[in-house]
JSON list of C-alpha atoms in Angstrom, two decimals:
[
{"chain": "A", "resi": 98, "resn": "MET", "atom": "CA", "xyz": [59.53, 121.40, 253.06]},
{"chain": "A", "resi": 99, "resn": "ILE", "atom": "CA", "xyz": [58.70, 123.97, 255.16]},
{"chain": "A", "resi": 100, "resn": "GLU", "atom": "CA", "xyz": [61.72, 123.88, 257.75]},
{"chain": "A", "resi": 101, "resn": "ALA", "atom": "CA", "xyz": [64.38, 123.33, 254.73]},
{"chain": "A", "resi": 102, "resn": "PHE", "atom": "CA", "xyz": [62.89, 127.20, 252.53]},
{"chain": "A", "resi": 103, "resn": "VAL", "atom": "CA", "xyz": [63.32, 128.85, 256.29]},
{"chain": "A", "resi": 104, "resn": "SER", "atom": "CA", "xyz": [66.93, 127.18, 257.32]},
{"chain": "A", "resi": 105, "resn": "THR", "atom": "CA", "xyz": [68.30, 127.87, 253.99]},
{"chain": "A", "resi": 106, "resn": "TYR", "atom": "CA", "xyz": [66.93, 131.11, 253.69]},
{"chain": "A", "resi": 107, "resn": "ILE", "atom": "CA", "xyz": [67.52, 132.99, 256.86]},
{"chain": "A", "resi": 108, "resn": "SER", "atom": "CA", "xyz": [71.29, 130.97, 256.72]},
{"chain": "A", "resi": 109, "resn": "SER", "atom": "CA", "xyz": [71.63, 132.57, 253.23]},
{"chain": "A", "resi": 110, "resn": "THR", "atom": "CA", "xyz": [70.79, 135.96, 254.18]},
{"chain": "A", "resi": 111, "resn": "VAL", "atom": "CA", "xyz": [72.82, 136.07, 257.00]},
{"chain": "A", "resi": 112, "resn": "ARG", "atom": "CA", "xyz": [76.01, 134.50, 254.96]},
{"chain": "A", "resi": 113, "resn": "PHE", "atom": "CA", "xyz": [74.92, 137.30, 251.16]},
{"chain": "A", "resi": 114, "resn": "LEU", "atom": "CA", "xyz": [74.70, 139.77, 254.17]},
{"chain": "A", "resi": 115, "resn": "PHE", "atom": "CA", "xyz": [78.49, 139.52, 255.41]},
{"chain": "A", "resi": 116, "resn": "LEU", "atom": "CA", "xyz": [80.10, 138.61, 251.98]},
{"chain": "A", "resi": 117, "resn": "LEU", "atom": "CA", "xyz": [79.20, 142.14, 250.71]},
{"chain": "A", "resi": 118, "resn": "ALA", "atom": "CA", "xyz": [80.65, 143.44, 254.07]},
{"chain": "A", "resi": 119, "resn": "PRO", "atom": "CA", "xyz": [77.90, 146.17, 254.73]},
{"chain": "A", "resi": 120, "resn": "PHE", "atom": "CA", "xyz": [79.48, 148.82, 256.80]},
{"chain": "A", "resi": 121, "resn": "PHE", "atom": "CA", "xyz": [83.21, 148.41, 254.91]},
{"chain": "A", "resi": 122, "resn": "VAL", "atom": "CA", "xyz": [80.80, 149.69, 252.22]},
{"chain": "A", "resi": 123, "resn": "VAL", "atom": "CA", "xyz": [79.04, 152.03, 253.81]},
{"chain": "A", "resi": 124, "resn": "THR", "atom": "CA", "xyz": [81.99, 153.73, 254.42]},
{"chain": "A", "resi": 125, "resn": "MET", "atom": "CA", "xyz": [83.20, 153.83, 250.94]},
{"chain": "A", "resi": 126, "resn": "PHE", "atom": "CA", "xyz": [79.52, 154.93, 250.14]},
{"chain": "A", "resi": 127, "resn": "LEU", "atom": "CA", "xyz": [80.15, 158.31, 252.07]},
{"chain": "A", "resi": 128, "resn": "ALA", "atom": "CA", "xyz": [83.54, 158.89, 250.90]},
{"chain": "A", "resi": 129, "resn": "LEU", "atom": "CA", "xyz": [82.17, 158.38, 247.28]},
{"chain": "A", "resi": 130, "resn": "THR", "atom": "CA", "xyz": [79.21, 160.54, 247.40]},
{"chain": "A", "resi": 131, "resn": "ARG", "atom": "CA", "xyz": [80.30, 163.83, 249.96]},
{"chain": "A", "resi": 132, "resn": "GLY", "atom": "CA", "xyz": [78.61, 166.84, 248.67]},
{"chain": "A", "resi": 133, "resn": "LEU", "atom": "CA", "xyz": [75.93, 165.36, 246.13]},
{"chain": "A", "resi": 134, "resn": "PRO", "atom": "CA", "xyz": [71.99, 166.12, 247.16]},
{"chain": "A", "resi": 135, "resn": "VAL", "atom": "CA", "xyz": [70.47, 163.73, 248.56]},
{"chain": "A", "resi": 136, "resn": "ALA", "atom": "CA", "xyz": [68.24, 162.63, 245.10]},
{"chain": "A", "resi": 137, "resn": "GLU", "atom": "CA", "xyz": [72.04, 162.20, 243.42]},
{"chain": "A", "resi": 138, "resn": "LYS", "atom": "CA", "xyz": [72.80, 159.36, 246.93]},
{"chain": "A", "resi": 139, "resn": "THR", "atom": "CA", "xyz": [69.24, 157.54, 246.16]},
{"chain": "A", "resi": 140, "resn": "SER", "atom": "CA", "xyz": [69.51, 157.20, 242.44]},
{"chain": "A", "resi": 141, "resn": "ILE", "atom": "CA", "xyz": [72.95, 155.67, 243.21]},
{"chain": "A", "resi": 142, "resn": "ILE", "atom": "CA", "xyz": [71.99, 153.49, 245.95]},
{"chain": "A", "resi": 143, "resn": "ARG", "atom": "CA", "xyz": [68.79, 152.70, 243.68]},
{"chain": "A", "resi": 144, "resn": "ARG", "atom": "CA", "xyz": [70.80, 151.80, 240.83]},
{"chain": "A", "resi": 145, "resn": "SER", "atom": "CA", "xyz": [74.50, 150.10, 242.47]},
{"chain": "A", "resi": 146, "resn": "THR", "atom": "CA", "xyz": [72.13, 147.30, 244.21]},
{"chain": "A", "resi": 147, "resn": "LEU", "atom": "CA", "xyz": [70.29, 146.61, 241.13]},
{"chain": "A", "resi": 148, "resn": "SER", "atom": "CA", "xyz": [72.98, 146.36, 239.36]},
{"chain": "A", "resi": 149, "resn": "ALA", "atom": "CA", "xyz": [75.19, 143.87, 242.77]},
{"chain": "A", "resi": 150, "resn": "LEU", "atom": "CA", "xyz": [71.43, 142.13, 242.37]},
{"chain": "A", "resi": 151, "resn": "ILE", "atom": "CA", "xyz": [71.79, 141.14, 238.74]},
{"chain": "A", "resi": 152, "resn": "LEU", "atom": "CA", "xyz": [75.73, 140.20, 238.55]},
{"chain": "A", "resi": 153, "resn": "GLY", "atom": "CA", "xyz": [74.55, 138.07, 241.71]},
{"chain": "A", "resi": 154, "resn": "LEU", "atom": "CA", "xyz": [71.86, 136.47, 240.64]},
{"chain": "A", "resi": 155, "resn": "ILE", "atom": "CA", "xyz": [74.19, 135.81, 237.48]},
{"chain": "A", "resi": 156, "resn": "LEU", "atom": "CA", "xyz": [76.57, 134.24, 239.60]},
{"chain": "A", "resi": 157, "resn": "PHE", "atom": "CA", "xyz": [74.08, 131.77, 242.07]},
{"chain": "A", "resi": 158, "resn": "PHE", "atom": "CA", "xyz": [72.79, 130.00, 238.32]},
{"chain": "A", "resi": 159, "resn": "VAL", "atom": "CA", "xyz": [76.23, 130.21, 236.41]},
{"chain": "A", "resi": 160, "resn": "GLY", "atom": "CA", "xyz": [78.32, 127.88, 238.91]},
{"chain": "A", "resi": 161, "resn": "PRO", "atom": "CA", "xyz": [77.94, 124.00, 238.19]},
{"chain": "A", "resi": 162, "resn": "LEU", "atom": "CA", "xyz": [78.26, 125.24, 234.47]},
{"chain": "A", "resi": 163, "resn": "LEU", "atom": "CA", "xyz": [81.79, 127.21, 235.64]},
{"chain": "A", "resi": 164, "resn": "PHE", "atom": "CA", "xyz": [82.33, 124.38, 236.87]},
{"chain": "A", "resi": 165, "resn": "SER", "atom": "CA", "xyz": [82.12, 121.37, 233.84]},
{"chain": "A", "resi": 166, "resn": "ALA", "atom": "CA", "xyz": [83.26, 123.88, 231.57]},
{"chain": "A", "resi": 167, "resn": "ILE", "atom": "CA", "xyz": [86.86, 124.35, 232.66]},
{"chain": "A", "resi": 168, "resn": "GLY", "atom": "CA", "xyz": [86.66, 120.86, 234.41]},
{"chain": "A", "resi": 169, "resn": "ILE", "atom": "CA", "xyz": [87.47, 121.84, 237.66]},
{"chain": "A", "resi": 170, "resn": "THR", "atom": "CA", "xyz": [84.90, 120.18, 241.05]},
{"chain": "A", "resi": 171, "resn": "LEU", "atom": "CA", "xyz": [83.07, 121.78, 243.52]},
{"chain": "A", "resi": 172, "resn": "ASN", "atom": "CA", "xyz": [85.45, 121.39, 246.10]},
{"chain": "A", "resi": 173, "resn": "SER", "atom": "CA", "xyz": [88.41, 122.30, 244.16]},
{"chain": "A", "resi": 174, "resn": "PHE", "atom": "CA", "xyz": [86.54, 125.75, 243.51]},
{"chain": "A", "resi": 175, "resn": "ARG", "atom": "CA", "xyz": [85.84, 125.80, 247.05]},
{"chain": "A", "resi": 176, "resn": "ILE", "atom": "CA", "xyz": [89.15, 125.59, 248.41]},
{"chain": "A", "resi": 177, "resn": "GLY", "atom": "CA", "xyz": [89.77, 128.44, 246.00]},
{"chain": "A", "resi": 178, "resn": "ALA", "atom": "CA", "xyz": [86.97, 130.64, 247.02]},
{"chain": "A", "resi": 179, "resn": "GLY", "atom": "CA", "xyz": [87.03, 130.04, 250.50]},
{"chain": "A", "resi": 180, "resn": "SER", "atom": "CA", "xyz": [90.99, 131.04, 250.39]},
{"chain": "A", "resi": 181, "resn": "LEU", "atom": "CA", "xyz": [90.75, 134.03, 248.50]},
{"chain": "A", "resi": 182, "resn": "LEU", "atom": "CA", "xyz": [87.74, 135.01, 250.79]},
{"chain": "A", "resi": 183, "resn": "PHE", "atom": "CA", "xyz": [90.09, 134.49, 253.63]},
{"chain": "A", "resi": 184, "resn": "LEU", "atom": "CA", "xyz": [92.61, 137.10, 252.28]},
{"chain": "A", "resi": 185, "resn": "THR", "atom": "CA", "xyz": [89.77, 139.54, 252.31]},
{"chain": "A", "resi": 186, "resn": "ALA", "atom": "CA", "xyz": [88.79, 138.99, 255.71]},
{"chain": "A", "resi": 187, "resn": "ILE", "atom": "CA", "xyz": [92.32, 139.46, 257.18]},
{"chain": "A", "resi": 188, "resn": "SER", "atom": "CA", "xyz": [92.39, 143.02, 255.19]},
{"chain": "A", "resi": 189, "resn": "LEU", "atom": "CA", "xyz": [88.65, 143.70, 257.07]},
{"chain": "A", "resi": 190, "resn": "VAL", "atom": "CA", "xyz": [90.27, 142.79, 260.68]},
{"chain": "A", "resi": 191, "resn": "THR", "atom": "CA", "xyz": [93.37, 144.26, 260.08]},
{"chain": "A", "resi": 192, "resn": "SER", "atom": "CA", "xyz": [92.50, 147.48, 258.58]},
{"chain": "A", "resi": 193, "resn": "GLY", "atom": "CA", "xyz": [88.46, 147.48, 258.12]},
{"chain": "A", "resi": 194, "resn": "THR", "atom": "CA", "xyz": [88.81, 147.38, 254.37]},
{"chain": "A", "resi": 195, "resn": "ARG", "atom": "CA", "xyz": [88.42, 145.48, 251.69]},
{"chain": "A", "resi": 196, "resn": "ASN", "atom": "CA", "xyz": [92.06, 144.16, 249.75]},
{"chain": "A", "resi": 197, "resn": "HIS", "atom": "CA", "xyz": [90.75, 144.63, 245.88]},
{"chain": "A", "resi": 198, "resn": "ALA", "atom": "CA", "xyz": [88.44, 148.12, 246.79]},
{"chain": "A", "resi": 199, "resn": "THR", "atom": "CA", "xyz": [90.92, 150.41, 249.43]},
{"chain": "A", "resi": 200, "resn": "GLY", "atom": "CA", "xyz": [91.09, 153.35, 247.17]},
{"chain": "A", "resi": 201, "resn": "LEU", "atom": "CA", "xyz": [88.45, 155.86, 245.77]},
{"chain": "A", "resi": 202, "resn": "PRO", "atom": "CA", "xyz": [88.64, 156.60, 241.65]},
{"chain": "A", "resi": 203, "resn": "ASP", "atom": "CA", "xyz": [91.61, 158.98, 240.07]},
{"chain": "A", "resi": 204, "resn": "GLU", "atom": "CA", "xyz": [89.56, 160.46, 237.71]},
{"chain": "A", "resi": 205, "resn": "ASP", "atom": "CA", "xyz": [85.82, 161.60, 238.32]},
{"chain": "A", "resi": 206, "resn": "ARG", "atom": "CA", "xyz": [83.63, 159.60, 237.23]},
{"chain": "A", "resi": 207, "resn": "ASP", "atom": "CA", "xyz": [79.77, 160.57, 235.56]},
{"chain": "A", "resi": 208, "resn": "ASP", "atom": "CA", "xyz": [78.42, 157.06, 237.22]},
{"chain": "A", "resi": 209, "resn": "ILE", "atom": "CA", "xyz": [80.02, 155.60, 240.30]},
{"chain": "A", "resi": 210, "resn": "ALA", "atom": "CA", "xyz": [76.42, 153.29, 240.63]},
{"chain": "A", "resi": 211, "resn": "VAL", "atom": "CA", "xyz": [78.15, 150.34, 238.87]},
{"chain": "A", "resi": 212, "resn": "VAL", "atom": "CA", "xyz": [81.83, 151.15, 238.99]},
{"chain": "A", "resi": 213, "resn": "PRO", "atom": "CA", "xyz": [83.48, 151.22, 241.74]},
{"chain": "A", "resi": 214, "resn": "LEU", "atom": "CA", "xyz": [80.64, 150.80, 244.05]},
{"chain": "A", "resi": 215, "resn": "ALA", "atom": "CA", "xyz": [78.58, 147.86, 242.99]},
{"chain": "A", "resi": 216, "resn": "ILE", "atom": "CA", "xyz": [81.72, 146.20, 241.92]},
{"chain": "A", "resi": 217, "resn": "PRO", "atom": "CA", "xyz": [84.31, 145.95, 242.84]},
{"chain": "A", "resi": 218, "resn": "VAL", "atom": "CA", "xyz": [82.76, 146.92, 247.04]},
{"chain": "A", "resi": 219, "resn": "MET", "atom": "CA", "xyz": [80.00, 145.69, 246.70]},
{"chain": "A", "resi": 220, "resn": "ILE", "atom": "CA", "xyz": [80.41, 142.67, 244.56]},
{"chain": "A", "resi": 221, "resn": "GLY", "atom": "CA", "xyz": [84.71, 141.90, 244.62]},
{"chain": "A", "resi": 222, "resn": "PRO", "atom": "CA", "xyz": [86.69, 138.52, 243.33]},
{"chain": "A", "resi": 223, "resn": "ALA", "atom": "CA", "xyz": [86.48, 136.73, 247.13]},
{"chain": "A", "resi": 224, "resn": "THR", "atom": "CA", "xyz": [82.57, 137.68, 246.69]},
{"chain": "A", "resi": 225, "resn": "ILE", "atom": "CA", "xyz": [82.41, 136.31, 243.33]},
{"chain": "A", "resi": 226, "resn": "GLY", "atom": "CA", "xyz": [83.93, 132.72, 244.70]},
{"chain": "A", "resi": 227, "resn": "ALA", "atom": "CA", "xyz": [81.51, 132.55, 247.29]},
{"chain": "A", "resi": 228, "resn": "ILE", "atom": "CA", "xyz": [78.48, 132.82, 245.50]},
{"chain": "A", "resi": 229, "resn": "LEU", "atom": "CA", "xyz": [79.30, 130.35, 242.96]},
{"chain": "A", "resi": 230, "resn": "VAL", "atom": "CA", "xyz": [80.06, 127.69, 245.55]},
{"chain": "A", "resi": 231, "resn": "TYR", "atom": "CA", "xyz": [77.01, 128.20, 246.97]},
{"chain": "A", "resi": 232, "resn": "GLY", "atom": "CA", "xyz": [74.79, 128.79, 244.40]},
{"chain": "A", "resi": 233, "resn": "ALA", "atom": "CA", "xyz": [76.44, 125.27, 242.76]},
{"chain": "A", "resi": 234, "resn": "GLU", "atom": "CA", "xyz": [75.69, 123.59, 246.43]},
{"chain": "A", "resi": 235, "resn": "LEU", "atom": "CA", "xyz": [71.75, 124.39, 246.56]},
{"chain": "A", "resi": 236, "resn": "SER", "atom": "CA", "xyz": [70.31, 121.73, 244.52]},
{"chain": "A", "resi": 237, "resn": "LYS", "atom": "CA", "xyz": [66.90, 121.37, 245.64]},
{"chain": "A", "resi": 238, "resn": "VAL", "atom": "CA", "xyz": [63.52, 123.37, 244.45]},
{"chain": "A", "resi": 239, "resn": "THR", "atom": "CA", "xyz": [62.92, 124.82, 248.37]},
{"chain": "A", "resi": 240, "resn": "GLU", "atom": "CA", "xyz": [67.19, 125.27, 248.30]},
{"chain": "A", "resi": 241, "resn": "VAL", "atom": "CA", "xyz": [67.32, 127.43, 245.17]},
{"chain": "A", "resi": 242, "resn": "VAL", "atom": "CA", "xyz": [64.09, 129.48, 245.89]},
{"chain": "A", "resi": 243, "resn": "GLY", "atom": "CA", "xyz": [65.12, 130.66, 249.87]},
{"chain": "A", "resi": 244, "resn": "GLY", "atom": "CA", "xyz": [69.27, 130.85, 248.57]},
{"chain": "A", "resi": 245, "resn": "LEU", "atom": "CA", "xyz": [67.67, 133.57, 245.82]},
{"chain": "A", "resi": 246, "resn": "LEU", "atom": "CA", "xyz": [65.57, 135.61, 248.19]},
{"chain": "A", "resi": 247, "resn": "GLY", "atom": "CA", "xyz": [68.27, 135.32, 250.89]},
{"chain": "A", "resi": 248, "resn": "LEU", "atom": "CA", "xyz": [70.32, 137.46, 248.60]},
{"chain": "A", "resi": 249, "resn": "VAL", "atom": "CA", "xyz": [67.67, 139.66, 247.74]},
{"chain": "A", "resi": 250, "resn": "SER", "atom": "CA", "xyz": [66.96, 140.62, 251.33]},
{"chain": "A", "resi": 251, "resn": "SER", "atom": "CA", "xyz": [71.13, 140.69, 252.27]},
{"chain": "A", "resi": 252, "resn": "LEU", "atom": "CA", "xyz": [70.50, 143.92, 249.31]},
{"chain": "A", "resi": 253, "resn": "LEU", "atom": "CA", "xyz": [68.13, 145.23, 250.49]},
{"chain": "A", "resi": 254, "resn": "VAL", "atom": "CA", "xyz": [69.16, 145.17, 254.19]},
{"chain": "A", "resi": 255, "resn": "LEU", "atom": "CA", "xyz": [72.61, 146.59, 252.34]},
{"chain": "A", "resi": 256, "resn": "ALA", "atom": "CA", "xyz": [69.96, 149.65, 250.59]},
{"chain": "A", "resi": 257, "resn": "VAL", "atom": "CA", "xyz": [68.81, 150.52, 254.08]},
{"chain": "A", "resi": 258, "resn": "LEU", "atom": "CA", "xyz": [71.79, 150.57, 255.31]},
{"chain": "A", "resi": 259, "resn": "LEU", "atom": "CA", "xyz": [73.16, 153.04, 252.35]},
{"chain": "A", "resi": 260, "resn": "HIS", "atom": "CA", "xyz": [70.07, 155.15, 252.96]},
{"chain": "A", "resi": 261, "resn": "LEU", "atom": "CA", "xyz": [70.52, 155.41, 256.72]},
{"chain": "A", "resi": 262, "resn": "SER", "atom": "CA", "xyz": [73.94, 156.18, 256.15]},
{"chain": "A", "resi": 263, "resn": "GLY", "atom": "CA", "xyz": [74.48, 159.51, 257.27]},
{"chain": "A", "resi": 264, "resn": "TYR", "atom": "CA", "xyz": [72.76, 158.87, 260.46]},
{"chain": "A", "resi": 265, "resn": "LEU", "atom": "CA", "xyz": [75.05, 156.04, 261.01]},
{"chain": "A", "resi": 266, "resn": "GLU", "atom": "CA", "xyz": [77.99, 157.80, 260.91]},
{"chain": "A", "resi": 267, "resn": "LYS", "atom": "CA", "xyz": [77.09, 160.77, 262.90]},
{"chain": "A", "resi": 268, "resn": "VAL", "atom": "CA", "xyz": [76.01, 157.47, 265.76]},
{"chain": "A", "resi": 269, "resn": "LEU", "atom": "CA", "xyz": [79.14, 155.32, 265.19]},
{"chain": "A", "resi": 270, "resn": "GLY", "atom": "CA", "xyz": [81.69, 157.81, 263.36]},
{"chain": "A", "resi": 271, "resn": "LYS", "atom": "CA", "xyz": [84.71, 156.76, 261.69]},
{"chain": "A", "resi": 272, "resn": "THR", "atom": "CA", "xyz": [85.89, 154.55, 264.63]},
{"chain": "A", "resi": 273, "resn": "GLY", "atom": "CA", "xyz": [82.64, 152.85, 264.70]},
{"chain": "A", "resi": 274, "resn": "LEU", "atom": "CA", "xyz": [82.35, 151.92, 261.05]},
{"chain": "A", "resi": 275, "resn": "ASN", "atom": "CA", "xyz": [85.49, 150.83, 260.85]},
{"chain": "A", "resi": 276, "resn": "ILE", "atom": "CA", "xyz": [85.37, 148.39, 264.50]},
{"chain": "A", "resi": 277, "resn": "MET", "atom": "CA", "xyz": [81.75, 147.40, 262.84]},
{"chain": "A", "resi": 278, "resn": "SER", "atom": "CA", "xyz": [84.18, 146.32, 259.30]},
{"chain": "A", "resi": 279, "resn": "LYS", "atom": "CA", "xyz": [86.27, 144.72, 261.49]},
{"chain": "A", "resi": 280, "resn": "ILE", "atom": "CA", "xyz": [83.82, 142.40, 263.25]},
{"chain": "A", "resi": 281, "resn": "SER", "atom": "CA", "xyz": [82.27, 141.90, 259.83]},
{"chain": "A", "resi": 282, "resn": "GLY", "atom": "CA", "xyz": [85.45, 140.45, 258.71]},
{"chain": "A", "resi": 283, "resn": "LEU", "atom": "CA", "xyz": [85.96, 138.18, 261.98]},
{"chain": "A", "resi": 284, "resn": "ILE", "atom": "CA", "xyz": [82.88, 136.31, 261.00]},
{"chain": "A", "resi": 285, "resn": "LEU", "atom": "CA", "xyz": [83.62, 135.92, 256.95]},
{"chain": "A", "resi": 286, "resn": "SER", "atom": "CA", "xyz": [87.51, 134.65, 258.02]},
{"chain": "A", "resi": 287, "resn": "ALA", "atom": "CA", "xyz": [85.29, 131.60, 260.22]},
{"chain": "A", "resi": 288, "resn": "MET", "atom": "CA", "xyz": [83.26, 131.22, 256.44]},
{"chain": "A", "resi": 289, "resn": "ALA", "atom": "CA", "xyz": [86.52, 131.18, 255.24]},
{"chain": "A", "resi": 290, "resn": "ALA", "atom": "CA", "xyz": [87.45, 128.44, 256.73]},
{"chain": "A", "resi": 291, "resn": "GLU", "atom": "CA", "xyz": [83.96, 126.54, 257.01]},
{"chain": "A", "resi": 292, "resn": "ILE", "atom": "CA", "xyz": [83.97, 126.47, 253.05]},
{"chain": "A", "resi": 293, "resn": "VAL", "atom": "CA", "xyz": [87.86, 125.32, 252.55]},
{"chain": "A", "resi": 294, "resn": "LEU", "atom": "CA", "xyz": [87.78, 123.16, 255.54]},
{"chain": "A", "resi": 295, "resn": "THR", "atom": "CA", "xyz": [84.57, 121.20, 253.29]},
{"chain": "A", "resi": 296, "resn": "GLY", "atom": "CA", "xyz": [86.50, 120.98, 250.01]},
{"chain": "A", "resi": 297, "resn": "ILE", "atom": "CA", "xyz": [89.19, 119.82, 251.70]},
{"chain": "A", "resi": 298, "resn": "ALA", "atom": "CA", "xyz": [86.67, 116.95, 253.23]},
{"chain": "A", "resi": 299, "resn": "GLY", "atom": "CA", "xyz": [84.61, 116.99, 250.29]},
{"chain": "A", "resi": 300, "resn": "PHE", "atom": "CA", "xyz": [87.99, 115.89, 248.05]},
{"chain": "A", "resi": 301, "resn": "ILE", "atom": "CA", "xyz": [89.58, 113.59, 250.81]},
{"chain": "A", "resi": 302, "resn": "ALA", "atom": "CA", "xyz": [85.88, 111.97, 250.68]},
{"chain": "A", "resi": 303, "resn": "SER", "atom": "CA", "xyz": [85.91, 111.71, 246.31]},
{"chain": "A", "resi": 304, "resn": "THR", "atom": "CA", "xyz": [89.40, 110.32, 246.56]}
]
């Protein structure tokens, strides 16, 4: 039981962390908060992380209910969500940015913590689909707890990276952050392929 929990926790933390594309989020955070005081940046990090966590928890549990309500199987959703995630991975690999969140808002916003930072920069369409799939795959209590703690841990790691964003920019520079985003996209593409292939294999087995 403990081994299953630890295994699920570690794998979930890694999965969710790469789904969040942390270095792309850091790049967007730096652009969105340029010139703001440290106290305001800290507040934005706290509120955006909390918003992403709330949305992530909802998605984590709503998957089975959603699939049942709209009459699709988990395998079918795996194929669709994996394909969408693969497109996001391609965008990260080619340009270092997510295809759904490449520009800054045209107008000034009073609060950027929820939109666009939490949604869609942290959690975009592809991430939503992947969280729905991962949440639906876990059935045992130990696996569910491990998955939830993995989601929380990945967001905490992201929050730490955002707090260190100024330091990361000095050390890595824009080019370095872009390269790290591309590496994240490469790993994300492998995750997307695994989701799609699992869905195809499950669909073939069921028919």
